[in-house]
mmCIF file of C-alpha atoms and ligand atoms in Angstrom:
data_model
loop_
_atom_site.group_PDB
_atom_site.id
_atom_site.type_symbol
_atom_site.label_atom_id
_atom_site.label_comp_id
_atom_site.label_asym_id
_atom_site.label_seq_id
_atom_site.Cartn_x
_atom_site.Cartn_y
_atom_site.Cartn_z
ATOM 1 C CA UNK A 18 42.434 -15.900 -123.143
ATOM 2 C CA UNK A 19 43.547 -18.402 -120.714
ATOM 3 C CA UNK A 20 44.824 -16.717 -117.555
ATOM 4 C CA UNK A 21 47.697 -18.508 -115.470
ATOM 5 C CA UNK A 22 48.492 -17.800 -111.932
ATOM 6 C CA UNK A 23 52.312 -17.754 -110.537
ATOM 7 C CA UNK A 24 51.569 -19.321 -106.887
ATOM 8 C CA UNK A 25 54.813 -19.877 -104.000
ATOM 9 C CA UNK A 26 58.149 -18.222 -103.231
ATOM 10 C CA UNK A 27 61.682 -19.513 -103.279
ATOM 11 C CA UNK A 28 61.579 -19.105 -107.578
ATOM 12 C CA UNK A 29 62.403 -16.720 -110.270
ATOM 13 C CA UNK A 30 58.998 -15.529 -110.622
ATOM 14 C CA UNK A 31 59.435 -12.823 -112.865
ATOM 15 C CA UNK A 32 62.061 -15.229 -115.040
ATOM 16 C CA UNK A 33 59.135 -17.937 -115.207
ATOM 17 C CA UNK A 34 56.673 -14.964 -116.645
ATOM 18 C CA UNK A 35 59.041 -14.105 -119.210
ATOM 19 C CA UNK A 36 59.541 -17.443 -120.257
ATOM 20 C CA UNK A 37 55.840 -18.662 -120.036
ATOM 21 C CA UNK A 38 54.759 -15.040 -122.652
ATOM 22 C CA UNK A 39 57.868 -15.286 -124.799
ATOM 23 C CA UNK A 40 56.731 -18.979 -125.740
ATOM 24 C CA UNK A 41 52.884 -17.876 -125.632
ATOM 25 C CA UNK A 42 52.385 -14.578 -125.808
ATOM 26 C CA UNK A 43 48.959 -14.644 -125.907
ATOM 27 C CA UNK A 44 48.435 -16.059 -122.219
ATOM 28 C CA UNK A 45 48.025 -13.891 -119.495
ATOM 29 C CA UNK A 46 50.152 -14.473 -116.342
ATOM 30 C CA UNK A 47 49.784 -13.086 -113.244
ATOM 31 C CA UNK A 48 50.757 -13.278 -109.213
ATOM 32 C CA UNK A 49 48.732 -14.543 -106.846
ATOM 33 C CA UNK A 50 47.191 -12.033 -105.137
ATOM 34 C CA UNK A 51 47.449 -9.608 -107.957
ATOM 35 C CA UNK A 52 43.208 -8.020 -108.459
ATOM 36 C CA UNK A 53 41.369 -10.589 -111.002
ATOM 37 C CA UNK A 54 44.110 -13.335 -110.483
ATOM 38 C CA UNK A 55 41.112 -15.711 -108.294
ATOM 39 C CA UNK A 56 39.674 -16.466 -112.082
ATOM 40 C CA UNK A 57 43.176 -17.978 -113.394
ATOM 41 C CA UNK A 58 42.180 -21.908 -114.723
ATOM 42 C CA UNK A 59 46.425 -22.817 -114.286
ATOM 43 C CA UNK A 60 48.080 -22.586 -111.517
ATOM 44 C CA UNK A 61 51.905 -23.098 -111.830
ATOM 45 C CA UNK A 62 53.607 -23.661 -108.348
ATOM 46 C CA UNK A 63 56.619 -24.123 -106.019
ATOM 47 C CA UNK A 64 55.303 -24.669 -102.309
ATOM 48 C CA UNK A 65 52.139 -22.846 -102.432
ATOM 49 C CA UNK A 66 50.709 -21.768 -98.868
ATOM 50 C CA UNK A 67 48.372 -24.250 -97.947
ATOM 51 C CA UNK A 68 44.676 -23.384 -98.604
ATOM 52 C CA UNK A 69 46.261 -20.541 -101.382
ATOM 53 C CA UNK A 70 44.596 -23.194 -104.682
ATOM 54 C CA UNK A 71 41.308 -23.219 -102.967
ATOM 55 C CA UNK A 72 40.974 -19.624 -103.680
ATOM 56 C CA UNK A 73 40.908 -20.216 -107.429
ATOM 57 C CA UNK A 74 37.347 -20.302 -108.334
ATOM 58 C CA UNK A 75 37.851 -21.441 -112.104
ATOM 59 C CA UNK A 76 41.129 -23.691 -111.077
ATOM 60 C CA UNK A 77 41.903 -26.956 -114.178
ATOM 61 C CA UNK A 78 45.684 -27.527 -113.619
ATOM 62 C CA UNK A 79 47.880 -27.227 -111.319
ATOM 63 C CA UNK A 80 51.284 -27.143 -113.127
ATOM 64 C CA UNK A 81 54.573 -27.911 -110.733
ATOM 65 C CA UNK A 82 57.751 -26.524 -111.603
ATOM 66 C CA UNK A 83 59.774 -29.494 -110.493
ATOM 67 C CA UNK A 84 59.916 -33.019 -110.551
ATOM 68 C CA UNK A 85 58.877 -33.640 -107.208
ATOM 69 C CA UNK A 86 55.341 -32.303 -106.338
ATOM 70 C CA UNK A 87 55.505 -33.208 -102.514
ATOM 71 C CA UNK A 88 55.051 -29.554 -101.379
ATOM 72 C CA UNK A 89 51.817 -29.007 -103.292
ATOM 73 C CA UNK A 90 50.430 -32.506 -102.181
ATOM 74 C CA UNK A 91 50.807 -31.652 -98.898
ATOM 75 C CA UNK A 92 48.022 -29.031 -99.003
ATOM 76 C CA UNK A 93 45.373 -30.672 -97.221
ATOM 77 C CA UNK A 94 42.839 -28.601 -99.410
ATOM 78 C CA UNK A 95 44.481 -29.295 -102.577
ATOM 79 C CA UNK A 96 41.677 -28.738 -105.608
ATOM 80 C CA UNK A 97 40.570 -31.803 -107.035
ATOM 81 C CA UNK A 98 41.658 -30.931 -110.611
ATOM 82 C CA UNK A 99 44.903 -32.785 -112.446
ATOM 83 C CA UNK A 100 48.642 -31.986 -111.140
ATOM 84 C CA UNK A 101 51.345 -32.260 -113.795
ATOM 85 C CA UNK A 102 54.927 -32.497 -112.842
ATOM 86 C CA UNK A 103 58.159 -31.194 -115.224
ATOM 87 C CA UNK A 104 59.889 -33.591 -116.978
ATOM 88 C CA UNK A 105 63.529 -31.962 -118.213
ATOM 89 C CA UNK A 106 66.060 -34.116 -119.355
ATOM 90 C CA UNK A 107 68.777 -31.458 -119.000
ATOM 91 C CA UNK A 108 68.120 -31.662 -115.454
ATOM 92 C CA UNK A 109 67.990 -35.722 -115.161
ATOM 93 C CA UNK A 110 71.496 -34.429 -116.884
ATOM 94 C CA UNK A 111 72.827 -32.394 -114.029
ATOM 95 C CA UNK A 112 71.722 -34.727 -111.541
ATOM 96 C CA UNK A 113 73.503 -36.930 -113.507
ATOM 97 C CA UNK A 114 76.796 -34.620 -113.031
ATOM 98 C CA UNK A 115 75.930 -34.283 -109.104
ATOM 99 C CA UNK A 116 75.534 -38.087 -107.968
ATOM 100 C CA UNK A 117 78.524 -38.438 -110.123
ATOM 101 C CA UNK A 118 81.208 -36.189 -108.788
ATOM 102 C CA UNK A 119 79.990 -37.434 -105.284
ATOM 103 C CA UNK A 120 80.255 -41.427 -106.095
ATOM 104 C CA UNK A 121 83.955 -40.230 -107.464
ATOM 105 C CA UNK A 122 84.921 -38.089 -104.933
ATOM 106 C CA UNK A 123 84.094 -41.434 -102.329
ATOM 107 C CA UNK A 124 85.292 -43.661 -105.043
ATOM 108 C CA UNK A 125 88.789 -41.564 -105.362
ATOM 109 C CA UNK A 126 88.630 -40.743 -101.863
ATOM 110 C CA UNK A 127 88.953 -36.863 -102.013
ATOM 111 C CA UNK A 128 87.753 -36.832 -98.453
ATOM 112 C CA UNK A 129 91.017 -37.993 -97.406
ATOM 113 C CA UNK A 130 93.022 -36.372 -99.680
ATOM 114 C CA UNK A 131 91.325 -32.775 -98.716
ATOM 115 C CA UNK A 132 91.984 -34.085 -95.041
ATOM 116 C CA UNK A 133 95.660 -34.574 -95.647
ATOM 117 C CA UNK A 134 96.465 -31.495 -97.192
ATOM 118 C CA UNK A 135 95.003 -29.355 -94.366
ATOM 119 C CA UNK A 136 97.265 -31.427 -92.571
ATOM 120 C CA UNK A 137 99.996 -31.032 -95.062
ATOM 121 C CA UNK A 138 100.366 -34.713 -95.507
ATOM 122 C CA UNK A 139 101.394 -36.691 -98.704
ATOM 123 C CA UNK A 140 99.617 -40.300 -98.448
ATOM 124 C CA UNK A 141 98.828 -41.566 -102.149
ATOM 125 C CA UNK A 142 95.638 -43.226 -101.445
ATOM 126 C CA UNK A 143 95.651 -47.058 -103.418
ATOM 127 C CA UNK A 144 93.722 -46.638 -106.292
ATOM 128 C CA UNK A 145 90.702 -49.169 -106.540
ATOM 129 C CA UNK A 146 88.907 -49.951 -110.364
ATOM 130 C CA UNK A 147 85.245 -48.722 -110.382
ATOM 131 C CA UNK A 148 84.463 -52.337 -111.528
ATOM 132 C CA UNK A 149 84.816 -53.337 -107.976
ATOM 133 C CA UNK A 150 82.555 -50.593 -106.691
ATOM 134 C CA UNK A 151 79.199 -51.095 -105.813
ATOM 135 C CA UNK A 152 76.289 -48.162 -106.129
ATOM 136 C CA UNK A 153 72.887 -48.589 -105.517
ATOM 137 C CA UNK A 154 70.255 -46.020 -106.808
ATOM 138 C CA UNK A 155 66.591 -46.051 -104.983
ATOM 139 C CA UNK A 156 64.000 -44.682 -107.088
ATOM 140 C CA UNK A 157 64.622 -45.542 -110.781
ATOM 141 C CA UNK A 158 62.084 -43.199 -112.238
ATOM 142 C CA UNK A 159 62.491 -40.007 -114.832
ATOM 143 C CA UNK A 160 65.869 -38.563 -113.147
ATOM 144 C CA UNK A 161 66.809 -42.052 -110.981
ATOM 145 C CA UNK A 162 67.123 -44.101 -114.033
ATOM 146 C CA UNK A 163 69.355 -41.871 -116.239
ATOM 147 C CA UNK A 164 71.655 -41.617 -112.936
ATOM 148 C CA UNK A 165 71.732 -45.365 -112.531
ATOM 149 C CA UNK A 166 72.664 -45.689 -116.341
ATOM 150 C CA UNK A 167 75.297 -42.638 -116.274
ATOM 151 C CA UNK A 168 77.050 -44.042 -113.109
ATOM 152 C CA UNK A 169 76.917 -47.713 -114.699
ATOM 153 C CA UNK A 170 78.723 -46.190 -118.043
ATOM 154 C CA UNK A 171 82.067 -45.537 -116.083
ATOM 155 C CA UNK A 172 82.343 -48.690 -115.350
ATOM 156 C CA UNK A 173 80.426 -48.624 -111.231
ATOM 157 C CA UNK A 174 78.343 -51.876 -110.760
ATOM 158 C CA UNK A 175 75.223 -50.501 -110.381
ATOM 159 C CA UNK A 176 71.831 -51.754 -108.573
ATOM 160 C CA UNK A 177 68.572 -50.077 -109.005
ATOM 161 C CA UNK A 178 65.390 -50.371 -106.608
ATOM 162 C CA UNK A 179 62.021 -49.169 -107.411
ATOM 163 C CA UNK A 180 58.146 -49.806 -106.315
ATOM 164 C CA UNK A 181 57.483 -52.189 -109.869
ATOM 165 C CA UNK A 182 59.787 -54.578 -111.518
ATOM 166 C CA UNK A 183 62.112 -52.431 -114.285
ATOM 167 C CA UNK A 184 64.626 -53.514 -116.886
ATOM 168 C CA UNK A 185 67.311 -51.570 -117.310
ATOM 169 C CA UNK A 186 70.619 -52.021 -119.604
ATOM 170 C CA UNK A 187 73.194 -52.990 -117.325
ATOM 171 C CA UNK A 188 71.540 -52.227 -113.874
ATOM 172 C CA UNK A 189 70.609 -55.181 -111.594
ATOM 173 C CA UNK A 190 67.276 -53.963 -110.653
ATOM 174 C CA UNK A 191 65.012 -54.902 -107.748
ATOM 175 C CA UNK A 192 61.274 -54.037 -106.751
ATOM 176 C CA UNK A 193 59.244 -53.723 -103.593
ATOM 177 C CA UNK A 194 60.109 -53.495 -99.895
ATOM 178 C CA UNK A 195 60.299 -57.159 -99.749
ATOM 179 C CA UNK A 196 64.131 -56.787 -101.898
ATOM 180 C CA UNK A 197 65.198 -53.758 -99.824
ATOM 181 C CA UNK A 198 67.720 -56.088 -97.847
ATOM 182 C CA UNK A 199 69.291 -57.774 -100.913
ATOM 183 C CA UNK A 200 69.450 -54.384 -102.737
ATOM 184 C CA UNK A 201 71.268 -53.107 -99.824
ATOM 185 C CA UNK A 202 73.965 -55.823 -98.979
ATOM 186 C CA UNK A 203 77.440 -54.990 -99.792
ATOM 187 C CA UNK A 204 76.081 -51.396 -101.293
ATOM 188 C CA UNK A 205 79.501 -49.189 -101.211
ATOM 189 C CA UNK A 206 77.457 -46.177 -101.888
ATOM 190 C CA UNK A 207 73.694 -45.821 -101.781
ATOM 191 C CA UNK A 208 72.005 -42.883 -103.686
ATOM 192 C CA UNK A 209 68.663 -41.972 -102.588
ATOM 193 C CA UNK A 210 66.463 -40.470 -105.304
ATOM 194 C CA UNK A 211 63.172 -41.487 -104.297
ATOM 195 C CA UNK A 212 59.752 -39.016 -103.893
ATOM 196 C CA UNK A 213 58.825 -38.017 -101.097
ATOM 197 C CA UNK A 214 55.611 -40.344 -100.018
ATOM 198 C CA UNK A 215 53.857 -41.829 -97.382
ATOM 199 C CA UNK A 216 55.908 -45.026 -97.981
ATOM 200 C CA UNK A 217 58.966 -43.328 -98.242
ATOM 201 C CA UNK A 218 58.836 -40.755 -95.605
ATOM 202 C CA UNK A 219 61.747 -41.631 -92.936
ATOM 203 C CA UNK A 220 62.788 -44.812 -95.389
ATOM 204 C CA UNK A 221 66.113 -43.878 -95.059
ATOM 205 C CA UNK A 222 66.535 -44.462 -91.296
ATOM 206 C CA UNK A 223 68.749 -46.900 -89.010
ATOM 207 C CA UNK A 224 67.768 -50.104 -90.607
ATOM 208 C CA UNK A 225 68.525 -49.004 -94.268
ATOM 209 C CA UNK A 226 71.785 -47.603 -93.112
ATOM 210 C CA UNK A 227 72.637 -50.311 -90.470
ATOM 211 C CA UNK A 228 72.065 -52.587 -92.908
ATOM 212 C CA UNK A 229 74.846 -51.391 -95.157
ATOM 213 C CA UNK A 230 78.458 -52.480 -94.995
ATOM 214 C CA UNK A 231 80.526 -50.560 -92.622
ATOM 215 C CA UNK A 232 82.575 -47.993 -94.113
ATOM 216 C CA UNK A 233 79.810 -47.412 -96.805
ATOM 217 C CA UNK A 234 78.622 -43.691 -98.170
ATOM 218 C CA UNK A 235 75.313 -41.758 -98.638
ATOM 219 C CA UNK A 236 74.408 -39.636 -101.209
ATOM 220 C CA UNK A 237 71.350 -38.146 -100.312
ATOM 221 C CA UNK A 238 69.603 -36.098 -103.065
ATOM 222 C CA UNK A 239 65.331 -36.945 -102.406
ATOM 223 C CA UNK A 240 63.757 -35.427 -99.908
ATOM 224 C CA UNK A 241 64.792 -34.100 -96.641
ATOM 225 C CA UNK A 242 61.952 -36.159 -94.707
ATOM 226 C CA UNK A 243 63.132 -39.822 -96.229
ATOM 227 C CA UNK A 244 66.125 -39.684 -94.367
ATOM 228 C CA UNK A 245 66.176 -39.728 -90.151
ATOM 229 C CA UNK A 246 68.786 -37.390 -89.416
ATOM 230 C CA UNK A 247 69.158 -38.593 -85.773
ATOM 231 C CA UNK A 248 70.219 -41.955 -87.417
ATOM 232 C CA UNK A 249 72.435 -40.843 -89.945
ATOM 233 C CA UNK A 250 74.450 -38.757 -87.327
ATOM 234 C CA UNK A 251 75.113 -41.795 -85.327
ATOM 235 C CA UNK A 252 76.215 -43.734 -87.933
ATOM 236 C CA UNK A 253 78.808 -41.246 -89.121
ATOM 237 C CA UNK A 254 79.770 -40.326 -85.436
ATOM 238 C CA UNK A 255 80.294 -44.574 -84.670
ATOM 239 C CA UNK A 256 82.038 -44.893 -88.414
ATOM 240 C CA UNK A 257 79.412 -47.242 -89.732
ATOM 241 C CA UNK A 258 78.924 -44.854 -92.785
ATOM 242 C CA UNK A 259 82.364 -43.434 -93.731
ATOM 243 C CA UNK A 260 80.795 -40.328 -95.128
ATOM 244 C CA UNK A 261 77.854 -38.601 -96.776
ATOM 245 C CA UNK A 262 76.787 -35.942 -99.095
ATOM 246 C CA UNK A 263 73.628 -35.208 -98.024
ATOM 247 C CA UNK A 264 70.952 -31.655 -100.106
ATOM 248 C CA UNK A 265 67.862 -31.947 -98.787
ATOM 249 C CA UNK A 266 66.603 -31.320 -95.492
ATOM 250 C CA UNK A 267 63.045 -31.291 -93.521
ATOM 251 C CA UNK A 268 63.184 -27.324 -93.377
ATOM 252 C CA UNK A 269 64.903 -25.652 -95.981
ATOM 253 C CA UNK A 270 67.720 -23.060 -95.641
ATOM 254 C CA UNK A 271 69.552 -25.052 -92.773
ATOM 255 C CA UNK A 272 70.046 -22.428 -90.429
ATOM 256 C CA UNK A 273 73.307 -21.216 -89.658
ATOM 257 C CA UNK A 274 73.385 -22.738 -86.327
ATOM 258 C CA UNK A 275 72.184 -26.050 -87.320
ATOM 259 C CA UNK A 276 74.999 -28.776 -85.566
ATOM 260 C CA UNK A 277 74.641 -30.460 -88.976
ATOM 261 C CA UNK A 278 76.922 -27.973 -90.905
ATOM 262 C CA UNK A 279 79.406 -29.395 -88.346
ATOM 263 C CA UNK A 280 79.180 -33.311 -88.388
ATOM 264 C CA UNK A 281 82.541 -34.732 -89.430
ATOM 265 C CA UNK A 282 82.095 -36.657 -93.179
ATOM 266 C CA UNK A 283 79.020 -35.098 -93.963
ATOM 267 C CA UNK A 284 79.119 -32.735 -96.467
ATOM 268 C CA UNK A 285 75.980 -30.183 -96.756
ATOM 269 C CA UNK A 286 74.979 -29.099 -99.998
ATOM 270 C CA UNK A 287 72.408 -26.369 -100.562
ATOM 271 C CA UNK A 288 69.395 -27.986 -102.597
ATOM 272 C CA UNK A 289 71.738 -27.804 -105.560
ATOM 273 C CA UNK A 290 72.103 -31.405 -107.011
ATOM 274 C CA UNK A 291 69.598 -30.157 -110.267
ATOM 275 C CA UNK A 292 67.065 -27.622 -111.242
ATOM 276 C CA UNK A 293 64.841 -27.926 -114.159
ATOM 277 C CA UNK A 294 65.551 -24.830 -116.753
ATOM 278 C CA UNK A 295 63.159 -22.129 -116.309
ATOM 279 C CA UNK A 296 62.338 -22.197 -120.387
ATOM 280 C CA UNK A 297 62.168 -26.003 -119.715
ATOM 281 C CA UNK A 298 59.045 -25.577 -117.115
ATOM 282 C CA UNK A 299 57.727 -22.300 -119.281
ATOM 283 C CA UNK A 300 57.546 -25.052 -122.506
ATOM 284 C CA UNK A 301 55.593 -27.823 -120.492
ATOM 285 C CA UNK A 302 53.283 -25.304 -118.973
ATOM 286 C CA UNK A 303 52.342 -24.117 -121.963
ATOM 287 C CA UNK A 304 52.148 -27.443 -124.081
ATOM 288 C CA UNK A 305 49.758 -28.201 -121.118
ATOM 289 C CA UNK A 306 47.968 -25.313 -121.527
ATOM 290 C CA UNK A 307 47.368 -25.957 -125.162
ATOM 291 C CA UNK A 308 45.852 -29.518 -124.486
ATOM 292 C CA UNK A 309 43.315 -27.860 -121.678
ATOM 293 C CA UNK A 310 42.315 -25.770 -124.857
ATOM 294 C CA UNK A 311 41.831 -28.503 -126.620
ATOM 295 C CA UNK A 312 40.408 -30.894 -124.114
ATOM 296 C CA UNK A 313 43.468 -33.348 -124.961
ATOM 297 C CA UNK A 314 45.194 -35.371 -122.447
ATOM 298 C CA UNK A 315 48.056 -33.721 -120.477
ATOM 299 C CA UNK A 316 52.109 -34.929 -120.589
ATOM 300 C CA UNK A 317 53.353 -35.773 -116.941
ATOM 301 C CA UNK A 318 50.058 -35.695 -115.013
ATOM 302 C CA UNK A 319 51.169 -37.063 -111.598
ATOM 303 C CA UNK A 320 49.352 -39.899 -109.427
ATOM 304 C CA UNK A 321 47.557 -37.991 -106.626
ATOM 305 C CA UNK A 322 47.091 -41.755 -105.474
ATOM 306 C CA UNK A 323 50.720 -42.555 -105.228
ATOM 307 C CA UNK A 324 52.078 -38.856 -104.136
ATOM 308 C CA UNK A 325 54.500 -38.713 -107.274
HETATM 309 P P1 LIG B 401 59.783 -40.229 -110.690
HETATM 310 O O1 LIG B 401 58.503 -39.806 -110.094
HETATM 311 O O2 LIG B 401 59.942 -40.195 -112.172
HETATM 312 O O3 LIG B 401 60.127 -41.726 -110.213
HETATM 313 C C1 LIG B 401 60.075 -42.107 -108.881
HETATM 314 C C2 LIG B 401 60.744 -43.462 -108.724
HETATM 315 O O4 LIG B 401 60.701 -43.820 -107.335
HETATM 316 C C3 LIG B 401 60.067 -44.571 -109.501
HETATM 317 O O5 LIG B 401 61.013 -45.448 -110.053
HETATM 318 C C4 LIG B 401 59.253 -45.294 -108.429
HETATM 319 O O6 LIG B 401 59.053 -46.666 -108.678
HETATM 320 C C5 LIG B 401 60.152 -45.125 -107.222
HETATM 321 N N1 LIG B 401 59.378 -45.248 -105.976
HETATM 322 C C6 LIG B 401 58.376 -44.454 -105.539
HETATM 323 N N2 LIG B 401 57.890 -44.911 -104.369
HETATM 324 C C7 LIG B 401 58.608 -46.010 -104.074
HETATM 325 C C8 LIG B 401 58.571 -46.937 -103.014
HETATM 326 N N3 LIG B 401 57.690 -46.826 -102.007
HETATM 327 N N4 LIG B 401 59.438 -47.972 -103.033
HETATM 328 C C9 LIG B 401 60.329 -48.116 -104.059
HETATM 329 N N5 LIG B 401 60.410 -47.264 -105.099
HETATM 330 C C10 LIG B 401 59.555 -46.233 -105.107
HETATM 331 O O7 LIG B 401 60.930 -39.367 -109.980
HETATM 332 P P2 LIG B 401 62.244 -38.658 -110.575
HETATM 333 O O8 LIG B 401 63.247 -39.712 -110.905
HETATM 334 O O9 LIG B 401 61.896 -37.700 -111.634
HETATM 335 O O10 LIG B 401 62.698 -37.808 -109.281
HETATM 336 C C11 LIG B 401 62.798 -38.406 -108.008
HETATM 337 C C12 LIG B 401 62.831 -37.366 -106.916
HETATM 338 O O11 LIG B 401 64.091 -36.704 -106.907
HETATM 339 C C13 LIG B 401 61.827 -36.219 -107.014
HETATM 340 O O12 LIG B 401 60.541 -36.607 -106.592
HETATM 341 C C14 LIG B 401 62.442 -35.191 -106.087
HETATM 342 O O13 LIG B 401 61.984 -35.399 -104.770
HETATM 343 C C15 LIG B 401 63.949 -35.507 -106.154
HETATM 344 N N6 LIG B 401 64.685 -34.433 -106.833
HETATM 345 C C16 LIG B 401 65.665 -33.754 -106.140
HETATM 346 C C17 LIG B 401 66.377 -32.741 -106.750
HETATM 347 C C18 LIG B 401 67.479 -32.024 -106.038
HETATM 348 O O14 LIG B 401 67.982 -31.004 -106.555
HETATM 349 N N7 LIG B 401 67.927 -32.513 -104.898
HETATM 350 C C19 LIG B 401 66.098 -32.334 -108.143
HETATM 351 C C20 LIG B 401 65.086 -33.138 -108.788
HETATM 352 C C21 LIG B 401 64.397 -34.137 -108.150
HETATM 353 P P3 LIG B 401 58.044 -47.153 -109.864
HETATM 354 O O15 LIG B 401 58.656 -46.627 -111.140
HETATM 355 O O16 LIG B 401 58.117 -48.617 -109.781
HETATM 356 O O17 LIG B 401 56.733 -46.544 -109.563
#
């Protein structure tokens, strides 16, 4: 019997167990720490203390429950055994929703209209055709591209910038940190759905956003670490960017006192923009599991290499 170990915090652990026996019953699943769990051969994670996979004498997989699989990488005594990553269209779907009702909420200028009625003010802002809008989408991969094509099938022009050349109905796309500049000029609204990397780490900092137009938005859905919040607080404070939406940060809750909850035009959102489902994760763990028993090759192994 293949034994599976739930590793982290910060999930529905005891959801995930249901899910991962309803769809296999004949697995067994346990918590780390739990007597006998040392011998598990999967271990399925969300931000697993560092040095916790090392324990796991018989370790074969390590199984994220996400797309991005930053947290885990960043175990500097990460087993040497293959890392898969979940792949859920339903949430490419909702992030889909999320980058959406922020581009519109710029586009329509709800900002200002939420501004005026606290103010009790009636000021019909001019209404501007999404044709003439410009959003820009870095990171083009599982989740990035089906944004980029959902924002682009309203009507948004739409530009797309990833690490290899793509082709993408409708999307101008560009590749490499040589097109960064071109990709960015005249952006109205920039999306950043990268990984978190070494190459990306602090990407979005005062040259990226300098080098939009003035009066341009953020939507900020990554990682915390890509973007340099020093740098995004001036440029809302000094009206370069005109707003931003920003749901990741470097340390997760932001504490109540954090000055960030209180920067006028950003908007904090808690981690929210998409989740996968947990019987989503459950049936890729266990169609992984399946190919270990068989020796075949796994779906969604990431690139240790390349971080994502
Ligand atoms: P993928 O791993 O499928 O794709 C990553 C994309 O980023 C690829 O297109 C890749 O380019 C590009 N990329 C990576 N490094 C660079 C670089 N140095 N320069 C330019 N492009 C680069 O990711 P997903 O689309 O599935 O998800 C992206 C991220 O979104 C996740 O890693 C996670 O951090 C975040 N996320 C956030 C959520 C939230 O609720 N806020 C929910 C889900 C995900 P190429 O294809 O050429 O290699």
């Amino acid at each position: 019997m293949t034994k599976l170990v739930l590793v982290g915090h910060d999930f529905d652990i005891n959801g995930l167990r249901s899910a991962i026996l309803a769809a296999a019953p004949d697995l067994h699943v346990c918590d780390f720490g739990e007597p006998g769990a040392t011998d598990a051969e999967v271990a399925v994670c969300w931000d697993p203390p560092h040095g916790a996979l090392r324990t796991l004498s018989n370790l074969r997989l390590v199984h994220a429950i996400a797309a991005g699989v930053d947290n885990i990488l960043a175990d500097p005594e990460l087993p040497r055994v293959p890392l898969c990553r979940v792949v859920d269209p339903v949430q490419a779907r909702g992030m889909a929703e999320f980058v959406l009702w922020g581009v519109l909420h710029f586009h329509r200028q709800f900002d200002r209209v939420l501004a005026n009625q606290r103010d009790r003010r009636w000021d019909m802002p001019q209404q501007r055709p999404a044709s003439d809008v410009t959003v820009g989408v870095m990171g083009l991969g599982r989740i990035g591209a089906h944004v980029a094509a959902t924002v682009a099938s309203i009507g948004f022009r739409v530009r797309g910038w990833s690490r290899t050349p793509k082709t993408l109905s409708g999307i101008e796309t560009f590749a490499g940190s040589h097109t960064l500049p071109s990709f960015l000029d005249g952006l109205d609204v920039l999306v950043c759905l990268l990984p978190l990397t070494r190459e990306t780490e602090g990407i979005v900092g005062d040259v990226v956003l300098r080098r939009l137009p003035r009066g341009a938005k953020l939507i900020h859905v990554g990682r915390g670490e890509q973007l340099v919040l020093d740098a995004l607080v001036a440029a809302l404070s000094d009206g370069h960017l005109g707003g931003a939406i920003v749901d990741v940060f470097p340390h997760e809750p932001l504490p109540p006192h954090d000055a960030l909850w209180g920067v006028p035009n950003l908007i904090v959102t808690p981690h929210m923009a998409s989740a996968a489902s947990l019987d989503a994760i459950a049936g890729q763990v266990v169609e992984n599991v399946r190919r270990l028993q068989r020796n075949d090759s796994l779906i969604h192994q990431v690139d240790v290499e390349l971080g994502f």
